[in-house]
Coordinates of C-alpha atoms and ligand atoms in Angstrom, one line a residue:
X1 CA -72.0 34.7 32.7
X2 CA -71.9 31.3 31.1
X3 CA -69.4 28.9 29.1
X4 CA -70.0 26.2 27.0
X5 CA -67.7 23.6 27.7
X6 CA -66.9 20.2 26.5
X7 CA -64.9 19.1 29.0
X8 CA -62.2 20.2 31.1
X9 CA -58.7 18.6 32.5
X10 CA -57.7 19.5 35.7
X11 CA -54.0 18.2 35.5
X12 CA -52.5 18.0 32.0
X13 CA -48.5 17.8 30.7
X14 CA -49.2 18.0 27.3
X15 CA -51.2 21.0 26.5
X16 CA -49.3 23.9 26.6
X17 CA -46.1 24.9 28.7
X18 CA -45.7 23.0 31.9
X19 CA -48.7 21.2 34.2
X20 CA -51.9 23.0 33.3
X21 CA -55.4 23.2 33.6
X22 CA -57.7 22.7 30.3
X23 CA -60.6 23.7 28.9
X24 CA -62.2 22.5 26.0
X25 CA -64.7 25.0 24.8
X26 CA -68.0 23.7 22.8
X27 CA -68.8 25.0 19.3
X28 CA -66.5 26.1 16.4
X29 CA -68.3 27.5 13.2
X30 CA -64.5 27.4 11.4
X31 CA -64.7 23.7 10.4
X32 CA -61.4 22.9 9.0
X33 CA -61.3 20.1 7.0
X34 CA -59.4 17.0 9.1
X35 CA -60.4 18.8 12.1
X36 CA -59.7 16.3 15.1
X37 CA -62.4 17.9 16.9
X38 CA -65.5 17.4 14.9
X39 CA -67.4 16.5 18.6
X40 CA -67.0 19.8 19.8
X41 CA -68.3 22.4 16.3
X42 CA -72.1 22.1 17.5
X43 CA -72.4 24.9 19.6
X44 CA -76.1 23.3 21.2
X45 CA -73.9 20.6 22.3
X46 CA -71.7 20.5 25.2
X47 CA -72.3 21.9 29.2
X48 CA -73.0 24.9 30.5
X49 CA -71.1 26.1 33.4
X50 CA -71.1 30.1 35.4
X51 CA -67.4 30.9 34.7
X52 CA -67.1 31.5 38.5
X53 CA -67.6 27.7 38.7
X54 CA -64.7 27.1 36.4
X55 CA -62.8 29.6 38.3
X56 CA -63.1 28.2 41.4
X57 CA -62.6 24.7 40.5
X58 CA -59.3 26.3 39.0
X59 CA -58.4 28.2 42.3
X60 CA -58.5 24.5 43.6
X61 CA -55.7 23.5 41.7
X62 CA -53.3 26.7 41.5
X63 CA -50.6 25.3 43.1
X64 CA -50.1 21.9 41.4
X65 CA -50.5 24.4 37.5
X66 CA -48.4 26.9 35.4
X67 CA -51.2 28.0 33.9
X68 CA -54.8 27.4 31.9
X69 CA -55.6 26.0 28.3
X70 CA -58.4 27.2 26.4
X71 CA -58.9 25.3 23.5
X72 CA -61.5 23.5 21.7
X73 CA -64.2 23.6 19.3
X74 CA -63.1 28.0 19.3
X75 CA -62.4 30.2 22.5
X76 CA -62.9 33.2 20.6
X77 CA -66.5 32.1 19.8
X78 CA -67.0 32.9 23.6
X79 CA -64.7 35.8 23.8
X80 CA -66.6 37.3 26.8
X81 CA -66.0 34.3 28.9
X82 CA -62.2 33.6 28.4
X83 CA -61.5 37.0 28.6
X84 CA -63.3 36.5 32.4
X85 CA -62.1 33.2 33.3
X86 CA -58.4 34.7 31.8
X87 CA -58.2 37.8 34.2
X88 CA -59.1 35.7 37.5
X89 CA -56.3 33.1 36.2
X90 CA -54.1 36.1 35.4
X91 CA -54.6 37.6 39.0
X92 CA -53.8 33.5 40.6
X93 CA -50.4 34.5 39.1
X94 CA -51.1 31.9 36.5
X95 CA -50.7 31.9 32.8
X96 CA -52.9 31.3 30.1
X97 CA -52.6 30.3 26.5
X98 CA -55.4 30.3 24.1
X99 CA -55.7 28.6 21.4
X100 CA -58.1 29.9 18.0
X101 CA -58.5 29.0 14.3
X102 CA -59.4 32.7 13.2
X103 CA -56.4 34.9 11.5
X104 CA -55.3 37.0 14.6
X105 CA -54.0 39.6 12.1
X106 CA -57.6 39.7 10.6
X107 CA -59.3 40.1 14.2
X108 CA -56.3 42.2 16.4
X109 CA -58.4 45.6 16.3
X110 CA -61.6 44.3 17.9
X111 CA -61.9 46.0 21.3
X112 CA -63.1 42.3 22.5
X113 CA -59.5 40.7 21.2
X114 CA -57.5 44.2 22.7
X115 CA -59.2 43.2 25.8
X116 CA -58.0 39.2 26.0
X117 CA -54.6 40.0 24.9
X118 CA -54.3 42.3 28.2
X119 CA -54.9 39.0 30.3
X120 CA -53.5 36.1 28.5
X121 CA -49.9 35.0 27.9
X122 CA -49.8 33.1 24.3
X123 CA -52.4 33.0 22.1
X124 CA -51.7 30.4 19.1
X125 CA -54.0 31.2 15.9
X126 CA -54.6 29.7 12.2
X127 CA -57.2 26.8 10.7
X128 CA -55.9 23.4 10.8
X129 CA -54.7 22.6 7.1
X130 CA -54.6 19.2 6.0
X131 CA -52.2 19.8 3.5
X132 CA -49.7 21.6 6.0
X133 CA -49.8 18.9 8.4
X134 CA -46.5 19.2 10.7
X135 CA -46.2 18.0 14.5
X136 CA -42.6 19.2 14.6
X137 CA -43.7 22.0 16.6
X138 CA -45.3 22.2 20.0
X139 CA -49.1 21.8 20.2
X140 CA -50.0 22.6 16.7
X141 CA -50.8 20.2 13.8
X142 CA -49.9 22.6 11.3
X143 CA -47.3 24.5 9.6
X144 CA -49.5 28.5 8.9
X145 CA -50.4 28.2 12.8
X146 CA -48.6 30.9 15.0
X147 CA -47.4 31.9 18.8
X148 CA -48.1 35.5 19.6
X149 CA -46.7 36.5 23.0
X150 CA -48.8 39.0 25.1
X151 CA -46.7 38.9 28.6
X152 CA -42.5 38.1 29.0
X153 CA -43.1 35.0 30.4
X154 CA -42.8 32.7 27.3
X155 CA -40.4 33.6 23.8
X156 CA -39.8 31.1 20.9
X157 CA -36.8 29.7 22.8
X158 CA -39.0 28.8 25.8
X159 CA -41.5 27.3 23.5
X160 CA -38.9 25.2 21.4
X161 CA -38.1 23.4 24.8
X162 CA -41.6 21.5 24.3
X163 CA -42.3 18.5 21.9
X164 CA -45.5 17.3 21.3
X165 CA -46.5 14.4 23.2
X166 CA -49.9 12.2 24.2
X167 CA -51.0 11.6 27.5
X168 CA -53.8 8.5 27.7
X169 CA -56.2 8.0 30.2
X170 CA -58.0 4.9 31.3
X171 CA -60.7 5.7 33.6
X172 CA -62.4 3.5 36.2
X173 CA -64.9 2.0 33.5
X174 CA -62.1 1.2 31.1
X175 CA -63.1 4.2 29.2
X176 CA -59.9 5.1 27.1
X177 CA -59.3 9.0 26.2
X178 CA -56.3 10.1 24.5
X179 CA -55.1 14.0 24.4
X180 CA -52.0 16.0 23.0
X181 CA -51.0 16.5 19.8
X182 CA -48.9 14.3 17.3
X183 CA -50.1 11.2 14.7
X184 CA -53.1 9.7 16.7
X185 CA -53.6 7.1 13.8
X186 CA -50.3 5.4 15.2
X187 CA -51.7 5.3 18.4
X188 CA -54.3 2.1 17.5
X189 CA -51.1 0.1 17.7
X190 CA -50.6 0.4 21.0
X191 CA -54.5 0.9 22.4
Ligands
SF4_1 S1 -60.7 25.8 14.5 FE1 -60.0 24.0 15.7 S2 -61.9 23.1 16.5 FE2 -62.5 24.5 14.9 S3 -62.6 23.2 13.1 FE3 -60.5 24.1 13.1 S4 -59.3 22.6 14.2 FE4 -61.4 22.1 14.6

């Protein structure tokens, strides 16, 4: 089985609880307006990669991570695969928080979603909304988004601990990339 990818971080503080592993999954068909991600909607776009690949470039890395980030572009767009890559990461003793712009109170009774929830820790849903911009909680940019807990490892008191933060890169080339969550317009002050 295959995933679409757009890129991945092996080592990341500032998406999700703790050190983690990210994956930013290629193609979302939800298009919010303001979307941050525009690069990643065109599902032809992007890499393909076997999911054991990503597993085992995960495995490589279990002990430095608290868990695995899908985000994106939309996991659930390639439900099959993160539910996959989320049991192997489940059985590392790892977490794994997915992120997804569908309604998860519209989509909880498909057997596909039943199946992810068995193997994932936090799933945070909802479209970005402009007009309900807020960064004042972790990892979202918006105000209708929501935690749903699947396991006892993380609670709303856990996930108040985090506040959004950037982390920026400068590769070998001088290549900048940015990633996190928070007002990235204030950041072409500083870079
Ligand atoms: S769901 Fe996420 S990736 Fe898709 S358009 Fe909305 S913000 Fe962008």
């Amino acid at each position: 089985m295959k995933i679409r990818i757009d890129s991945y971080l092996p080592l990341t503080d500032v998406e999700g609880p703790g050190t983690r592993f990210c994956i930013w999954v290629q193609g979302c068909s939800i298009h919010c307006e303001g979307c941050a991600n525009k690069h990643m909607w065109n599902p032809q776009e992007g890499t393909d990669f076997d999911v054991n690949e990503i597993v085992n470039l995960i495995e490589k890395y279990k002990d430095k991570i608290e868990g695995v980030t899908f985000l994106g572009g939309e996991p659930l767009e390639q439900i099959d695969a993160v539910s996959y890559i989320s049991k192997e990461v489940q059985n590392m003793g790892l977490t794994v928080l997915v992120f997804t712009g569908y309604d998860y109170n519209e989509i909880s009774a498909e057997e596909e979603i039943k199946e992810l929830q068995k193997h994932i820790d936090i799933l945070i849903d909802g479209k970005y909304e402009q007009d309900k911009r807020d960064f004042s909680r972790p990892w979202v940019g918006s105000s209708n988004q929501k935690y749903y807990f699947f396991s006892n490892k993380y609670n709303d008191d856990i996930i108040k601990s985090y506040k959004n933060k950037f982390e920026i890169r400068i590769d070998r080339h001088n290549k900048i990339s940015v990633n996190g969550m928070g007002k990235f317009e204030e950041l072409s002050d500083i870079i």
